[in-house]
Amino acid sequence: MSDTPQDVIIGLEVHIQLANLKTKLFCSCSSDYRSAEPNTHVCPICLGLPGSLPVINKKSIEFATRLALALNCKINPKFWFFRKNYFYVDLPKGYQISQYNKAGGKAFADGGKVTIKINSSKKEILLNRIHLEEDPARLVHKGSIRTSPYTLVDYNRSGITLIETVTEPVLSSPAEAREFLNQLKLIVQYTGISDLSLEGTLRVDANISIKGHPRAEVKNITSFKEVESALIYEITRQKHEIKKGKEIMQETRHWDGRVTIPLRTKEFEKDYRYFPEQDLVPIVIKKEFIDEIKDYLPEMPNERVLRLQKQYMLSEFDAENLILDKYIADFYENGVNKDPTFGPDEYKLYCNWLMNNIVGWLNENNKKIDETKLKPSHIIDLISNIKKGNITTKIAKTLIGDMMKGNSISKMIKDKGKKRISEETIIEEYSREVIDENPRIIEDCRKNPKAIEALIGRVMGKTKGQADPKITRKIMIILLRNMRIID
Amino acid sequence: MSKKEELSKETIEHISKLALLDLTEEEKEKLSKQLGDILNYFKKLDDLDTTNVKPTTHPIDGLKNVFREDIPGESLSNEEATKNAQHKKDGYFKAPRILKE
């Protein structure tokens, strides 16, 4: 058995809640269910009570059209919904209203593609289709799904609009899958149909197989981060089974955050007994409707990269980094446009501070930019204080944390006078610079240890008096001792 | 006239598994006859000549694009929603565990 990545075949089904809709797909229950008590955003339709009749939310059709356009899919001019029959407690009706591209049916849209970058070369990930369906209920297990004595069901989520994006089985590694999802997330955010920041807005099912063997479907992957670990686990498991001479079962497995466990033997497609949903009438999508949506389609990530390069004279690298998070890119444009004196240098500086320091801080603290008190003007203030010589770049970097709390650099300088630096790594850096730049004083130190005062003075000068003199002395002595200049 | 058939025991067992029903042997026999009868009744349709009839997916011809606006309406209270449930707990519906031993 060879171990090359070409042996791995992955196809993804990505379910995204259209979280920017106010109501569910087939009823007018509020979709804002996350902080609600269980079973309070429900009605006869989403509880599946007999005699209730679904009516389609017009906006879900608009949102699906936006995504189809953004992904370059071909929107089908006429389609209808189907019942997908299976019995599971999350489905009160005994069927899910979904779409089906067989038996005369059509998906919402066919084809499409997402371009990803892997090791700086581009790859097109082809899509099979996108379609609309309703979200099942949320299940709550006491403890884990394995040990829970019963299942609790909350139908608040039942009937929320999901859009499912199905790739062709063309992904060949967990890393590719991760890149694909990052790009898809970006496109979804830019279309404005869902911001994907809320818990449970995304669920991924992955079909995984080793070439020449049956595939397993892994369900319940609930975050972008987990996709990669679930895929790596499942690929390793399958390769082990094959190595041991065992056959891979065609089955559905459940990702529990650590491992995949068998859930139920794969139901075959015919077992879903798809048939047209008679409670809903067909949908006809006219070209004029699509054109209208197209006119209002927000700028897409790839278009923004080009514009940012042109408008702010940024490199392709910087522009591509900025757009990775729509909110960061918005923050950037908000900021640089606030100061009319900004030119190419400031555009670049602003980008560097944002991408290196602010985003670094956000990642370390696991926060999003709108969860902090940082305002676009704070970075303008930072840049201007550095330019005026009120503060050095190194010291400014140590103040990022305070800035995220909404304190401007100007205010910090005013409040505390010159900010003391007590961070040893920074003082050490300055001290090394001073040592490198002053070979003559170093020579003096060999004969007269008092010459060390001159070096400390130079560090104070470089930091505009902000370095703590005691710590500076301590560090300087250690450095000189290591160099065997002093005893 | 089409041939009369009973539903095979395998088919009954398969569909009862899909419906999550545990059937006794007597029930299986009874159902295979009853469901067979129903299917045979529908088979009468096979006698019709449908060569020139277009397939129909929806009974009301021409009706399309029935939508509602995305405006939230009123939902049921938790009490109303769970009123008829035999098993409930803390506002949830309570159902059997999912994984079998």
Short mmCIF file of N, CA, C and O in Angstrom, two decimals, chain A residues 22-24 27-29 38-40 42 55-58 80 87-89 138-139 146 148 150-153 263 271 278 280 282-284, chain B residues 14 18-20 57-59 63-73 75-76 78 81 89-99:
data_model
loop_
_atom_site.label_atom_id
_atom_site.label_comp_id
_atom_site.label_asym_id
_atom_site.label_seq_id
_atom_site.Cartn_x
_atom_site.Cartn_y
_atom_site.Cartn_z
N LYS A 22 -34.23 36.43 8.92
CA LYS A 22 -34.90 36.66 10.20
C LYS A 22 -35.83 35.52 10.58
O LYS A 22 -36.15 35.34 11.75
N THR A 23 -36.32 34.78 9.58
CA THR A 23 -37.26 33.70 9.89
C THR A 23 -36.77 32.39 9.27
O THR A 23 -35.80 32.36 8.52
N LYS A 24 -37.49 31.32 9.60
CA LYS A 24 -37.11 29.99 9.12
C LYS A 24 -37.45 29.83 7.63
O LYS A 24 -38.04 30.71 7.02
N CYS A 27 -41.56 28.65 7.69
CA CYS A 27 -42.53 29.27 8.61
C CYS A 27 -41.95 30.56 9.15
O CYS A 27 -40.75 30.82 9.01
N SER A 28 -42.78 31.37 9.79
CA SER A 28 -42.30 32.69 10.20
C SER A 28 -41.80 32.72 11.65
O SER A 28 -41.72 33.78 12.26
N CYS A 29 -41.44 31.55 12.19
CA CYS A 29 -40.78 31.54 13.51
C CYS A 29 -39.44 32.25 13.39
O CYS A 29 -38.74 32.10 12.38
N PRO A 38 -35.48 26.30 25.21
CA PRO A 38 -35.82 25.27 24.22
C PRO A 38 -37.30 25.28 23.85
O PRO A 38 -38.16 25.60 24.68
N ASN A 39 -37.57 24.97 22.59
CA ASN A 39 -38.94 24.85 22.09
C ASN A 39 -39.81 26.07 22.37
O ASN A 39 -40.93 25.96 22.86
N THR A 40 -39.26 27.25 22.08
CA THR A 40 -40.03 28.48 22.19
C THR A 40 -40.10 29.21 20.84
O THR A 40 -40.85 30.16 20.69
N VAL A 42 -41.05 27.81 17.95
CA VAL A 42 -41.65 26.70 17.20
C VAL A 42 -43.11 26.98 16.91
O VAL A 42 -43.76 27.77 17.61
N VAL A 55 -44.68 27.39 3.83
CA VAL A 55 -44.62 28.43 2.78
C VAL A 55 -43.18 28.95 2.74
O VAL A 55 -42.59 29.27 3.77
N ILE A 56 -42.64 29.05 1.53
CA ILE A 56 -41.21 29.38 1.39
C ILE A 56 -40.91 30.85 1.69
O ILE A 56 -41.64 31.74 1.27
N ASN A 57 -39.83 31.05 2.41
CA ASN A 57 -39.30 32.37 2.69
C ASN A 57 -38.64 32.90 1.40
O ASN A 57 -37.68 32.32 0.90
N LYS A 58 -39.17 34.01 0.88
CA LYS A 58 -38.69 34.53 -0.40
C LYS A 58 -37.20 34.90 -0.34
O LYS A 58 -36.46 34.72 -1.29
N TRP A 80 -38.26 22.01 -7.76
CA TRP A 80 -39.20 21.88 -6.66
C TRP A 80 -38.53 21.13 -5.52
O TRP A 80 -37.48 20.52 -5.69
N PHE A 87 -36.35 8.22 9.58
CA PHE A 87 -36.86 8.39 10.94
C PHE A 87 -35.73 8.65 11.91
O PHE A 87 -34.84 7.83 12.09
N TYR A 88 -35.79 9.82 12.51
CA TYR A 88 -34.76 10.20 13.45
C TYR A 88 -35.41 11.27 14.31
O TYR A 88 -36.23 12.05 13.81
N VAL A 89 -35.07 11.33 15.59
CA VAL A 89 -35.81 12.26 16.46
C VAL A 89 -35.66 13.73 16.10
O VAL A 89 -36.46 14.55 16.51
N ARG A 138 -32.20 20.39 17.15
CA ARG A 138 -30.94 20.25 17.89
C ARG A 138 -31.13 19.18 18.95
O ARG A 138 -32.13 19.19 19.68
N LEU A 139 -30.20 18.24 19.02
CA LEU A 139 -30.30 17.17 20.01
C LEU A 139 -29.33 17.45 21.15
O LEU A 139 -28.22 17.89 20.93
N ARG A 146 -22.61 8.54 23.28
CA ARG A 146 -22.42 7.12 23.56
C ARG A 146 -23.08 6.68 24.85
O ARG A 146 -23.58 5.57 24.96
N SER A 148 -25.32 8.66 26.85
CA SER A 148 -26.54 9.32 27.28
C SER A 148 -27.72 8.33 27.36
O SER A 148 -27.96 7.56 26.44
N TYR A 150 -30.85 9.05 27.39
CA TYR A 150 -31.95 9.50 26.55
C TYR A 150 -31.48 10.70 25.72
O TYR A 150 -30.35 11.18 25.89
N THR A 151 -32.34 11.17 24.83
CA THR A 151 -31.99 12.30 23.99
C THR A 151 -33.02 13.40 24.21
O THR A 151 -34.22 13.12 24.22
N LEU A 152 -32.56 14.62 24.39
CA LEU A 152 -33.49 15.75 24.53
C LEU A 152 -33.54 16.49 23.20
O LEU A 152 -32.51 16.66 22.53
N VAL A 153 -34.74 16.91 22.82
CA VAL A 153 -34.90 17.52 21.50
C VAL A 153 -35.43 18.94 21.62
O VAL A 153 -36.43 19.20 22.29
N LEU A 263 -22.10 5.07 13.42
CA LEU A 263 -23.39 5.58 13.87
C LEU A 263 -24.51 4.67 13.40
O LEU A 263 -25.34 4.22 14.15
N ASP A 271 -33.35 4.21 -0.07
CA ASP A 271 -34.06 4.09 1.20
C ASP A 271 -34.65 5.41 1.67
O ASP A 271 -35.51 5.44 2.55
N GLN A 278 -45.50 17.76 -2.06
CA GLN A 278 -46.76 18.26 -2.63
C GLN A 278 -47.30 19.48 -1.91
O GLN A 278 -48.21 20.15 -2.40
N LEU A 280 -45.67 22.12 -1.39
CA LEU A 280 -45.04 23.34 -1.93
C LEU A 280 -45.15 23.30 -3.45
O LEU A 280 -45.06 22.23 -4.05
N PRO A 282 -43.89 24.44 -7.39
CA PRO A 282 -42.57 24.63 -8.01
C PRO A 282 -42.10 26.09 -7.97
O PRO A 282 -42.91 27.01 -7.83
N ILE A 283 -40.81 26.25 -8.09
CA ILE A 283 -40.23 27.59 -8.12
C ILE A 283 -39.61 27.82 -9.50
O ILE A 283 -38.89 26.96 -10.02
N VAL A 284 -39.95 28.97 -10.06
CA VAL A 284 -39.42 29.33 -11.36
C VAL A 284 -38.57 30.57 -11.17
O VAL A 284 -39.03 31.56 -10.59
N HIS B 14 -37.29 -4.98 5.65
CA HIS B 14 -36.49 -3.82 5.27
C HIS B 14 -37.22 -2.51 5.60
O HIS B 14 -36.66 -1.62 6.25
N LEU B 18 -36.46 0.57 8.32
CA LEU B 18 -36.36 2.00 7.98
C LEU B 18 -37.31 2.83 8.84
O LEU B 18 -37.02 3.97 9.18
N ALA B 19 -38.45 2.24 9.19
CA ALA B 19 -39.44 2.96 10.00
C ALA B 19 -39.19 2.78 11.49
O ALA B 19 -39.97 3.27 12.32
N LEU B 20 -38.10 2.10 11.82
CA LEU B 20 -37.73 1.83 13.21
C LEU B 20 -38.84 1.09 13.97
O LEU B 20 -39.15 1.41 15.11
N THR B 57 -45.88 16.37 -11.59
CA THR B 57 -45.26 16.33 -10.27
C THR B 57 -46.11 17.07 -9.25
O THR B 57 -46.08 16.76 -8.07
N HIS B 58 -46.84 18.05 -9.73
CA HIS B 58 -47.66 18.85 -8.82
C HIS B 58 -49.07 18.95 -9.39
O HIS B 58 -49.23 19.22 -10.58
N PRO B 59 -50.06 18.71 -8.55
CA PRO B 59 -51.43 18.58 -9.05
C PRO B 59 -52.04 19.88 -9.57
O PRO B 59 -52.83 19.85 -10.51
N LEU B 63 -49.47 26.73 -10.93
CA LEU B 63 -49.23 27.50 -9.70
C LEU B 63 -47.74 27.42 -9.37
O LEU B 63 -47.16 26.34 -9.33
N LYS B 64 -47.12 28.58 -9.18
CA LYS B 64 -45.69 28.57 -8.87
C LYS B 64 -45.32 29.77 -8.00
O LYS B 64 -46.14 30.68 -7.82
N ASN B 65 -44.12 29.74 -7.44
CA ASN B 65 -43.58 30.86 -6.67
C ASN B 65 -44.53 31.42 -5.62
O ASN B 65 -44.83 32.61 -5.62
N VAL B 66 -44.99 30.57 -4.74
CA VAL B 66 -45.78 31.07 -3.61
C VAL B 66 -44.80 31.31 -2.45
O VAL B 66 -44.18 30.38 -1.96
N PHE B 67 -44.66 32.58 -2.10
CA PHE B 67 -43.65 32.94 -1.10
C PHE B 67 -44.26 33.69 0.06
O PHE B 67 -45.37 34.22 -0.03
N ARG B 68 -43.49 33.79 1.14
CA ARG B 68 -43.82 34.75 2.19
C ARG B 68 -42.60 35.64 2.41
O ARG B 68 -41.47 35.29 2.03
N GLU B 69 -42.84 36.82 2.97
CA GLU B 69 -41.72 37.74 3.24
C GLU B 69 -41.00 37.27 4.50
O GLU B 69 -41.57 36.55 5.32
N ASP B 70 -39.78 37.71 4.65
CA ASP B 70 -38.95 37.29 5.79
C ASP B 70 -39.25 38.16 7.02
O ASP B 70 -38.40 38.91 7.49
N ILE B 71 -40.47 38.05 7.50
CA ILE B 71 -40.88 38.86 8.66
C ILE B 71 -41.32 37.93 9.79
O ILE B 71 -42.22 37.11 9.60
N PRO B 72 -40.67 38.02 10.95
CA PRO B 72 -41.00 37.09 12.04
C PRO B 72 -42.45 37.24 12.51
O PRO B 72 -42.98 38.35 12.57
N GLY B 73 -43.06 36.11 12.78
CA GLY B 73 -44.42 36.10 13.33
C GLY B 73 -44.40 35.48 14.71
O GLY B 73 -43.34 35.27 15.29
N SER B 75 -44.70 32.69 17.62
CA SER B 75 -44.49 31.25 17.79
C SER B 75 -45.33 30.76 18.97
O SER B 75 -45.92 31.55 19.69
N LEU B 76 -45.35 29.44 19.14
CA LEU B 76 -46.07 28.87 20.28
C LEU B 76 -45.25 29.07 21.55
O LEU B 76 -44.02 29.19 21.48
N ASN B 78 -43.66 27.52 25.04
CA ASN B 78 -43.11 26.19 25.33
C ASN B 78 -44.20 25.27 25.86
O ASN B 78 -44.27 24.09 25.51
N ALA B 81 -46.33 24.17 23.01
CA ALA B 81 -45.59 23.32 22.08
C ALA B 81 -45.43 21.89 22.61
O ALA B 81 -45.50 20.93 21.87
N LYS B 89 -38.77 17.00 29.37
CA LYS B 89 -37.87 17.29 30.48
C LYS B 89 -37.27 18.67 30.26
O LYS B 89 -36.75 18.96 29.19
N ASP B 90 -37.41 19.52 31.25
CA ASP B 90 -36.83 20.88 31.21
C ASP B 90 -37.15 21.64 29.92
O ASP B 90 -36.29 22.32 29.36
N GLY B 91 -38.37 21.51 29.43
CA GLY B 91 -38.74 22.24 28.22
C GLY B 91 -38.39 21.52 26.94
O GLY B 91 -38.75 21.96 25.85
N TYR B 92 -37.67 20.43 27.04
CA TYR B 92 -37.31 19.63 25.86
C TYR B 92 -38.30 18.49 25.67
O TYR B 92 -38.93 18.04 26.63
N PHE B 93 -38.39 18.01 24.44
CA PHE B 93 -39.04 16.73 24.20
C PHE B 93 -38.00 15.67 24.56
O PHE B 93 -36.82 15.84 24.28
N LYS B 94 -38.48 14.59 25.17
CA LYS B 94 -37.53 13.56 25.58
C LYS B 94 -37.72 12.34 24.70
O LYS B 94 -38.83 11.84 24.52
N ALA B 95 -36.62 11.87 24.11
CA ALA B 95 -36.69 10.76 23.17
C ALA B 95 -35.69 9.68 23.59
O ALA B 95 -34.78 9.95 24.38
N PRO B 96 -35.87 8.45 23.07
CA PRO B 96 -34.92 7.38 23.44
C PRO B 96 -33.52 7.72 22.97
O PRO B 96 -33.33 8.52 22.06
N ARG B 97 -32.54 7.08 23.58
CA ARG B 97 -31.15 7.31 23.17
C ARG B 97 -30.95 6.86 21.72
O ARG B 97 -31.70 6.03 21.20
N ILE B 98 -29.93 7.44 21.09
CA ILE B 98 -29.78 7.22 19.66
C ILE B 98 -28.98 5.97 19.33
O ILE B 98 -29.37 5.16 18.51
N LEU B 99 -27.86 5.78 20.00
CA LEU B 99 -27.03 4.62 19.71
C LEU B 99 -27.55 3.42 20.47
O LEU B 99 -27.81 3.50 21.66
#
